[in-house]
mmCIF file of C-alpha atoms in Angstrom:
data_model
loop_
_atom_site.group_PDB
_atom_site.id
_atom_site.type_symbol
_atom_site.label_atom_id
_atom_site.label_comp_id
_atom_site.label_asym_id
_atom_site.label_seq_id
_atom_site.Cartn_x
_atom_site.Cartn_y
_atom_site.Cartn_z
ATOM 1 C CA UNK A 9 0.011 0.016 -0.190
ATOM 2 C CA UNK A 10 0.908 3.405 -0.523
ATOM 3 C CA UNK A 11 1.197 5.808 1.693
ATOM 4 C CA UNK A 12 -1.734 8.020 0.508
ATOM 5 C CA UNK A 13 -3.870 4.351 0.529
ATOM 6 C CA UNK A 14 -2.777 4.144 4.102
ATOM 7 C CA UNK A 15 -3.563 7.754 4.994
ATOM 8 C CA UNK A 16 -7.254 7.025 3.402
ATOM 9 C CA UNK A 17 -7.495 3.539 5.061
ATOM 10 C CA UNK A 18 -7.127 5.197 8.559
ATOM 11 C CA UNK A 19 -9.252 7.483 8.270
ATOM 12 C CA UNK A 20 -11.878 5.373 6.844
ATOM 13 C CA UNK A 21 -11.278 2.876 9.960
ATOM 14 C CA UNK A 22 -11.531 5.459 12.220
ATOM 15 C CA UNK A 23 -14.884 7.440 11.153
ATOM 16 C CA UNK A 24 -16.797 4.366 9.047
ATOM 17 C CA UNK A 25 -17.310 7.037 6.003
ATOM 18 C CA UNK A 26 -16.403 7.955 2.589
ATOM 19 C CA UNK A 27 -18.123 11.361 3.629
ATOM 20 C CA UNK A 28 -16.359 11.601 7.343
ATOM 21 C CA UNK A 29 -13.131 10.239 5.789
ATOM 22 C CA UNK A 30 -13.266 13.143 3.257
ATOM 23 C CA UNK A 31 -13.898 15.972 6.078
ATOM 24 C CA UNK A 32 -10.710 14.475 8.311
ATOM 25 C CA UNK A 33 -8.076 14.597 5.138
ATOM 26 C CA UNK A 34 -9.430 17.754 3.474
ATOM 27 C CA UNK A 35 -10.442 16.244 0.320
ATOM 28 C CA UNK A 36 -13.496 15.331 -1.643
ATOM 29 C CA UNK A 37 -15.238 12.017 -1.106
ATOM 30 C CA UNK A 38 -14.901 11.197 -4.950
ATOM 31 C CA UNK A 39 -10.962 11.348 -4.063
ATOM 32 C CA UNK A 40 -10.991 9.232 -1.198
ATOM 33 C CA UNK A 41 -13.461 6.555 -3.083
ATOM 34 C CA UNK A 42 -11.110 6.559 -5.680
ATOM 35 C CA UNK A 43 -8.110 6.000 -3.878
ATOM 36 C CA UNK A 44 -9.856 3.027 -1.754
ATOM 37 C CA UNK A 45 -10.579 1.344 -5.077
ATOM 38 C CA UNK A 46 -7.243 1.478 -6.221
ATOM 39 C CA UNK A 47 -5.884 0.461 -2.773
ATOM 40 C CA UNK A 48 -8.199 -2.957 -2.733
ATOM 41 C CA UNK A 49 -7.207 -3.572 -6.198
ATOM 42 C CA UNK A 50 -3.537 -3.304 -5.340
ATOM 43 C CA UNK A 51 -4.505 -5.809 -2.333
ATOM 44 C CA UNK A 52 -6.524 -8.254 -4.685
ATOM 45 C CA UNK A 53 -9.616 -8.193 -2.260
ATOM 46 C CA UNK A 54 -12.040 -5.610 -0.368
ATOM 47 C CA UNK A 55 -11.233 -4.340 3.053
ATOM 48 C CA UNK A 56 -15.190 -3.297 3.821
ATOM 49 C CA UNK A 57 -18.521 -4.684 3.535
ATOM 50 C CA UNK A 58 -20.668 -1.422 2.226
ATOM 51 C CA UNK A 59 -24.173 -1.212 3.761
ATOM 52 C CA UNK A 60 -26.225 1.375 3.543
ATOM 53 C CA UNK A 61 -23.301 4.025 2.775
ATOM 54 C CA UNK A 62 -21.791 2.703 5.915
ATOM 55 C CA UNK A 63 -18.367 0.776 5.654
ATOM 56 C CA UNK A 64 -17.659 -2.033 7.742
ATOM 57 C CA UNK A 65 -13.875 -3.080 7.897
ATOM 58 C CA UNK A 66 -13.635 -7.098 7.282
ATOM 59 C CA UNK A 67 -11.229 -8.485 9.472
ATOM 60 C CA UNK A 68 -7.978 -8.674 6.876
ATOM 61 C CA UNK A 69 -8.952 -4.877 7.403
ATOM 62 C CA UNK A 70 -8.194 -5.103 11.193
ATOM 63 C CA UNK A 71 -5.549 -7.202 10.685
ATOM 64 C CA UNK A 72 -3.774 -4.450 8.180
ATOM 65 C CA UNK A 73 -5.111 -1.411 10.715
ATOM 66 C CA UNK A 74 -2.828 -2.810 13.450
ATOM 67 C CA UNK A 75 0.031 -3.384 11.341
ATOM 68 C CA UNK A 76 -0.134 -0.100 9.695
ATOM 69 C CA UNK A 77 -1.410 1.838 12.708
ATOM 70 C CA UNK A 78 2.281 2.868 13.722
ATOM 71 C CA UNK A 79 3.306 3.856 10.066
ATOM 72 C CA UNK A 80 0.404 6.117 9.904
ATOM 73 C CA UNK A 81 1.131 7.740 13.281
ATOM 74 C CA UNK A 82 5.163 8.420 11.773
ATOM 75 C CA UNK A 83 3.401 9.653 9.127
ATOM 76 C CA UNK A 84 1.843 12.126 10.668
ATOM 77 C CA UNK A 85 4.539 13.049 12.975
ATOM 78 C CA UNK A 86 6.552 13.874 9.879
ATOM 79 C CA UNK A 87 3.956 16.126 7.951
ATOM 80 C CA UNK A 88 3.733 18.137 11.341
ATOM 81 C CA UNK A 89 7.316 18.109 11.753
ATOM 82 C CA UNK A 90 7.534 19.448 7.869
ATOM 83 C CA UNK A 91 4.675 22.144 8.572
ATOM 84 C CA UNK A 92 6.608 23.766 11.517
ATOM 85 C CA UNK A 93 10.316 23.575 9.122
ATOM 86 C CA UNK A 94 8.441 25.601 6.356
ATOM 87 C CA UNK A 95 7.109 28.099 8.384
ATOM 88 C CA UNK A 96 10.833 28.184 10.297
ATOM 89 C CA UNK A 97 9.181 28.368 13.701
ATOM 90 C CA UNK A 98 11.504 26.147 15.615
ATOM 91 C CA UNK A 99 14.907 26.312 13.725
ATOM 92 C CA UNK A 100 17.928 27.868 15.680
ATOM 93 C CA UNK A 101 20.842 28.592 13.657
ATOM 94 C CA UNK A 102 24.067 28.701 15.592
ATOM 95 C CA UNK A 103 26.766 30.538 13.497
ATOM 96 C CA UNK A 104 30.201 31.239 14.842
ATOM 97 C CA UNK A 105 32.695 33.607 13.004
ATOM 98 C CA UNK A 106 36.487 35.097 13.435
ATOM 99 C CA UNK A 107 36.174 38.875 14.980
ATOM 100 C CA UNK A 108 36.887 40.423 11.844
ATOM 101 C CA UNK A 109 33.980 39.060 9.512
ATOM 102 C CA UNK A 110 31.544 39.577 12.248
ATOM 103 C CA UNK A 111 32.302 43.314 12.776
ATOM 104 C CA UNK A 112 32.991 44.017 8.348
ATOM 105 C CA UNK A 113 30.345 41.469 6.971
ATOM 106 C CA UNK A 114 28.048 40.336 9.214
ATOM 107 C CA UNK A 115 25.825 43.239 9.928
ATOM 108 C CA UNK A 116 24.606 43.772 6.717
ATOM 109 C CA UNK A 117 24.495 40.014 5.271
ATOM 110 C CA UNK A 118 21.989 39.449 8.517
ATOM 111 C CA UNK A 119 20.177 42.502 7.962
ATOM 112 C CA UNK A 120 19.141 41.340 4.689
ATOM 113 C CA UNK A 121 18.749 37.747 5.170
ATOM 114 C CA UNK A 122 16.458 38.767 8.119
ATOM 115 C CA UNK A 123 14.031 40.212 5.417
ATOM 116 C CA UNK A 124 12.932 36.497 4.605
ATOM 117 C CA UNK A 125 13.410 34.801 8.210
ATOM 118 C CA UNK A 126 11.959 37.299 10.487
ATOM 119 C CA UNK A 127 11.410 34.368 12.749
ATOM 120 C CA UNK A 128 13.990 31.890 12.696
ATOM 121 C CA UNK A 129 16.404 32.399 15.867
ATOM 122 C CA UNK A 130 19.987 32.866 15.164
ATOM 123 C CA UNK A 131 22.765 32.688 17.605
ATOM 124 C CA UNK A 132 26.363 34.103 16.945
ATOM 125 C CA UNK A 133 29.474 34.023 18.648
ATOM 126 C CA UNK A 134 33.136 35.127 18.064
ATOM 127 C CA UNK A 135 35.831 32.792 17.486
ATOM 128 C CA UNK A 136 39.160 32.150 16.606
ATOM 129 C CA UNK A 137 39.514 29.876 13.782
ATOM 130 C CA UNK A 138 41.150 26.735 16.321
ATOM 131 C CA UNK A 139 38.145 27.183 18.357
ATOM 132 C CA UNK A 140 35.719 27.259 15.342
ATOM 133 C CA UNK A 141 36.856 24.433 14.433
ATOM 134 C CA UNK A 142 36.069 22.742 17.974
ATOM 135 C CA UNK A 143 32.761 24.180 17.938
ATOM 136 C CA UNK A 144 31.991 22.271 14.245
ATOM 137 C CA UNK A 145 33.257 19.410 15.173
ATOM 138 C CA UNK A 146 31.518 19.193 18.896
ATOM 139 C CA UNK A 147 28.567 19.808 17.462
ATOM 140 C CA UNK A 148 28.146 23.681 19.366
ATOM 141 C CA UNK A 149 27.906 25.411 15.826
ATOM 142 C CA UNK A 150 25.885 24.562 12.552
ATOM 143 C CA UNK A 151 28.275 26.874 10.341
ATOM 144 C CA UNK A 152 31.449 29.695 10.710
ATOM 145 C CA UNK A 153 33.387 32.274 9.247
ATOM 146 C CA UNK A 154 36.677 32.345 8.796
ATOM 147 C CA UNK A 155 39.756 33.765 6.512
ATOM 148 C CA UNK A 156 41.770 30.350 7.032
ATOM 149 C CA UNK A 157 40.795 27.345 5.789
ATOM 150 C CA UNK A 158 41.681 24.677 8.755
ATOM 151 C CA UNK A 159 42.558 21.813 6.388
ATOM 152 C CA UNK A 160 41.143 19.286 8.985
ATOM 153 C CA UNK A 161 39.306 16.034 7.279
ATOM 154 C CA UNK A 162 36.271 16.772 9.447
ATOM 155 C CA UNK A 163 35.405 20.434 8.002
ATOM 156 C CA UNK A 164 34.421 21.558 4.717
ATOM 157 C CA UNK A 165 35.779 24.722 3.729
ATOM 158 C CA UNK A 166 33.431 26.252 1.113
ATOM 159 C CA UNK A 167 34.779 29.463 -0.755
ATOM 160 C CA UNK A 168 32.262 32.427 -0.307
ATOM 161 C CA UNK A 169 34.588 35.595 -1.642
ATOM 162 C CA UNK A 170 38.142 36.445 -2.588
ATOM 163 C CA UNK A 171 39.999 39.770 -2.410
ATOM 164 C CA UNK A 172 43.620 41.015 -1.540
ATOM 165 C CA UNK A 173 45.631 42.477 1.223
ATOM 166 C CA UNK A 174 44.994 46.255 1.393
ATOM 167 C CA UNK A 175 47.202 48.724 2.760
ATOM 168 C CA UNK A 176 45.043 51.550 4.549
ATOM 169 C CA UNK A 177 46.238 55.055 5.978
ATOM 170 C CA UNK A 178 44.491 58.172 7.459
ATOM 171 C CA UNK A 179 42.508 60.268 5.145
ATOM 172 C CA UNK A 180 44.593 62.419 3.109
ATOM 173 C CA UNK A 181 47.777 59.992 3.274
ATOM 174 C CA UNK A 182 48.032 59.698 -0.426
ATOM 175 C CA UNK A 183 47.095 61.764 -3.730
ATOM 176 C CA UNK A 184 44.374 60.899 -6.053
ATOM 177 C CA UNK A 185 47.252 59.632 -8.190
ATOM 178 C CA UNK A 186 49.145 57.367 -5.844
ATOM 179 C CA UNK A 187 45.446 55.800 -4.781
ATOM 180 C CA UNK A 188 45.287 54.346 -8.396
ATOM 181 C CA UNK A 189 48.672 52.174 -7.883
ATOM 182 C CA UNK A 190 49.528 49.385 -6.035
ATOM 183 C CA UNK A 191 51.891 49.874 -2.478
ATOM 184 C CA UNK A 192 55.040 47.867 -2.134
ATOM 185 C CA UNK A 193 57.000 47.168 0.911
ATOM 186 C CA UNK A 194 58.950 50.137 -0.179
ATOM 187 C CA UNK A 195 56.105 52.303 -0.077
ATOM 188 C CA UNK A 196 55.231 52.143 3.952
ATOM 189 C CA UNK A 197 56.253 54.789 5.481
ATOM 190 C CA UNK A 198 55.446 56.587 9.091
ATOM 191 C CA UNK A 199 53.995 54.513 12.059
ATOM 192 C CA UNK A 200 53.059 51.048 10.903
ATOM 193 C CA UNK A 201 50.605 48.993 12.868
ATOM 194 C CA UNK A 202 51.741 45.298 12.679
ATOM 195 C CA UNK A 203 49.623 42.461 13.584
ATOM 196 C CA UNK A 204 49.982 39.800 16.413
ATOM 197 C CA UNK A 205 53.453 36.749 15.336
ATOM 198 C CA UNK A 206 50.697 33.988 14.977
ATOM 199 C CA UNK A 207 48.765 35.642 12.514
ATOM 200 C CA UNK A 208 48.820 33.792 9.164
ATOM 201 C CA UNK A 209 48.032 36.546 6.856
ATOM 202 C CA UNK A 210 50.546 39.160 8.839
ATOM 203 C CA UNK A 211 53.415 36.655 8.206
ATOM 204 C CA UNK A 212 52.814 37.110 4.870
ATOM 205 C CA UNK A 213 53.126 40.840 4.620
ATOM 206 C CA UNK A 214 56.399 40.530 7.079
ATOM 207 C CA UNK A 215 57.628 37.675 4.362
ATOM 208 C CA UNK A 216 56.818 39.899 1.300
ATOM 209 C CA UNK A 217 59.010 42.856 2.884
ATOM 210 C CA UNK A 218 61.814 41.007 3.994
ATOM 211 C CA UNK A 219 61.915 39.439 0.063
ATOM 212 C CA UNK A 220 62.952 42.350 -1.358
ATOM 213 C CA UNK A 221 65.033 43.554 2.042
ATOM 214 C CA UNK A 222 62.614 45.949 3.938
ATOM 215 C CA UNK A 223 62.553 45.110 7.794
ATOM 216 C CA UNK A 224 59.534 47.088 8.700
ATOM 217 C CA UNK A 225 59.388 48.268 12.468
ATOM 218 C CA UNK A 226 56.007 47.807 14.334
ATOM 219 C CA UNK A 227 55.231 50.009 17.428
ATOM 220 C CA UNK A 228 52.029 48.996 18.054
ATOM 221 C CA UNK A 229 50.857 45.407 17.185
ATOM 222 C CA UNK A 230 47.429 44.021 17.603
ATOM 223 C CA UNK A 231 45.131 40.764 17.769
ATOM 224 C CA UNK A 232 42.965 41.896 15.387
ATOM 225 C CA UNK A 233 42.419 44.022 12.116
ATOM 226 C CA UNK A 234 39.592 45.872 13.105
ATOM 227 C CA UNK A 235 41.678 47.541 15.687
ATOM 228 C CA UNK A 236 44.145 48.108 13.150
ATOM 229 C CA UNK A 237 41.723 49.693 11.270
ATOM 230 C CA UNK A 238 40.438 51.864 14.077
ATOM 231 C CA UNK A 239 43.649 53.067 14.869
ATOM 232 C CA UNK A 240 44.171 54.126 11.622
ATOM 233 C CA UNK A 241 41.003 55.774 11.358
ATOM 234 C CA UNK A 242 41.782 57.718 14.119
ATOM 235 C CA UNK A 243 45.363 59.085 12.622
ATOM 236 C CA UNK A 244 47.699 56.331 14.556
ATOM 237 C CA UNK A 245 49.297 55.247 11.618
ATOM 238 C CA UNK A 246 49.305 52.533 8.361
ATOM 239 C CA UNK A 247 48.512 49.438 8.491
ATOM 240 C CA UNK A 248 47.733 46.072 5.761
ATOM 241 C CA UNK A 249 44.892 44.444 6.441
ATOM 242 C CA UNK A 250 42.207 42.214 4.834
ATOM 243 C CA UNK A 251 39.940 43.460 2.148
ATOM 244 C CA UNK A 252 37.038 43.290 4.237
ATOM 245 C CA UNK A 253 38.166 45.557 7.180
ATOM 246 C CA UNK A 254 39.552 48.130 4.473
ATOM 247 C CA UNK A 255 36.229 48.134 2.976
ATOM 248 C CA UNK A 256 34.256 48.953 6.145
ATOM 249 C CA UNK A 257 36.162 51.985 7.066
ATOM 250 C CA UNK A 258 34.598 54.637 5.259
ATOM 251 C CA UNK A 259 36.005 58.117 4.338
ATOM 252 C CA UNK A 260 38.254 58.088 7.476
ATOM 253 C CA UNK A 261 40.723 55.638 5.306
ATOM 254 C CA UNK A 262 42.298 55.782 2.236
ATOM 255 C CA UNK A 263 43.012 52.208 0.584
ATOM 256 C CA UNK A 264 45.484 50.713 -1.813
ATOM 257 C CA UNK A 265 45.819 47.166 -2.944
ATOM 258 C CA UNK A 266 49.371 45.356 -1.403
ATOM 259 C CA UNK A 267 52.088 44.643 -4.141
ATOM 260 C CA UNK A 268 52.971 41.675 -4.655
ATOM 261 C CA UNK A 269 49.056 40.463 -4.255
ATOM 262 C CA UNK A 270 48.254 38.485 -0.998
ATOM 263 C CA UNK A 271 45.011 36.694 -2.092
ATOM 264 C CA UNK A 272 42.320 36.409 0.940
ATOM 265 C CA UNK A 273 39.510 34.121 0.943
ATOM 266 C CA UNK A 274 36.368 34.178 3.336
ATOM 267 C CA UNK A 275 35.601 30.314 3.717
ATOM 268 C CA UNK A 276 32.253 29.132 5.360
ATOM 269 C CA UNK A 277 32.990 26.460 7.271
ATOM 270 C CA UNK A 278 30.703 23.219 8.360
ATOM 271 C CA UNK A 279 31.347 19.912 9.594
ATOM 272 C CA UNK A 280 31.522 16.848 7.396
ATOM 273 C CA UNK A 281 28.700 15.019 8.534
ATOM 274 C CA UNK A 282 26.420 18.108 9.150
ATOM 275 C CA UNK A 283 24.701 19.376 5.989
ATOM 276 C CA UNK A 284 23.100 22.934 6.326
ATOM 277 C CA UNK A 285 19.723 23.594 6.772
ATOM 278 C CA UNK A 286 17.628 25.771 4.492
ATOM 279 C CA UNK A 287 17.551 28.686 6.352
ATOM 280 C CA UNK A 288 21.783 28.416 7.393
ATOM 281 C CA UNK A 289 22.451 27.820 3.598
ATOM 282 C CA UNK A 290 20.627 30.866 2.819
ATOM 283 C CA UNK A 291 22.167 32.747 5.399
ATOM 284 C CA UNK A 292 25.720 31.979 3.723
ATOM 285 C CA UNK A 293 24.058 32.529 0.849
ATOM 286 C CA UNK A 294 23.702 36.110 2.045
ATOM 287 C CA UNK A 295 27.239 36.538 3.481
ATOM 288 C CA UNK A 296 28.545 35.350 0.128
ATOM 289 C CA UNK A 297 26.816 38.455 -1.441
ATOM 290 C CA UNK A 298 27.768 40.435 1.111
ATOM 291 C CA UNK A 299 31.499 39.844 1.281
ATOM 292 C CA UNK A 300 31.540 40.128 -2.633
ATOM 293 C CA UNK A 301 29.914 43.343 -2.632
ATOM 294 C CA UNK A 302 32.245 44.627 0.046
ATOM 295 C CA UNK A 303 35.486 44.060 -1.544
ATOM 296 C CA UNK A 304 33.824 45.780 -5.237
ATOM 297 C CA UNK A 305 34.101 48.714 -2.907
ATOM 298 C CA UNK A 306 37.775 48.290 -2.142
#
């Protein structure tokens, strides 16, 4: 018997009439009759005695009812769950991000996504990449954002957007002609704001300087790109940051691409054994679109 057959069969067993079953299932009486006839045809035997418009189950129908009762309950439970998920009433999305992306990309992405998912609960947290991996593996987060691919066997890294490391300086530092050109290690001047020694992108910037015998001196060293940007906005010096942070600086900073170019990718990280829900995937799509639009500003 097909699932539709079981639904109609159970409704008739419960109410005893075609019209009653039609009301319970919210379908027409001819539709109930057609499904019942098809079920009996497949089984090769009648399930009910028809007496004065009422249906009386045969012994075979009672035996079939006992065997299909659990399946019918499961089917109803699946329908209720599907309706709940469709309404997005019970979904909770747990998103973790590195601080840089949480500040530069997430606010606009969340605002756009929330228009289509006004009732979905979303829990946000900021972690460093090593902590993000643990959160995903332990099932404490559904999706995560990082500028690093952790290259972990249990983590799937999906590129969402790509740009290049960018030099930012206080407004008025460079002429309009300079702004059209990349800046090399030799072009760094004044106070320089550096990044912590364990920062992978910061290490690439220092390596690029050393390759051309330039030894930058950092009197100020910060843990996050957002702090570096805030210092630049305040006129405290020049910094090399990711493109998302550079784009979020507004009119208080000027921007020039770093040369030689250092690619920077934004990755969506998920646990390999946990596929994303519809709401989570749409949130990831919104983040990717916002990040790509952000880079175009640089």
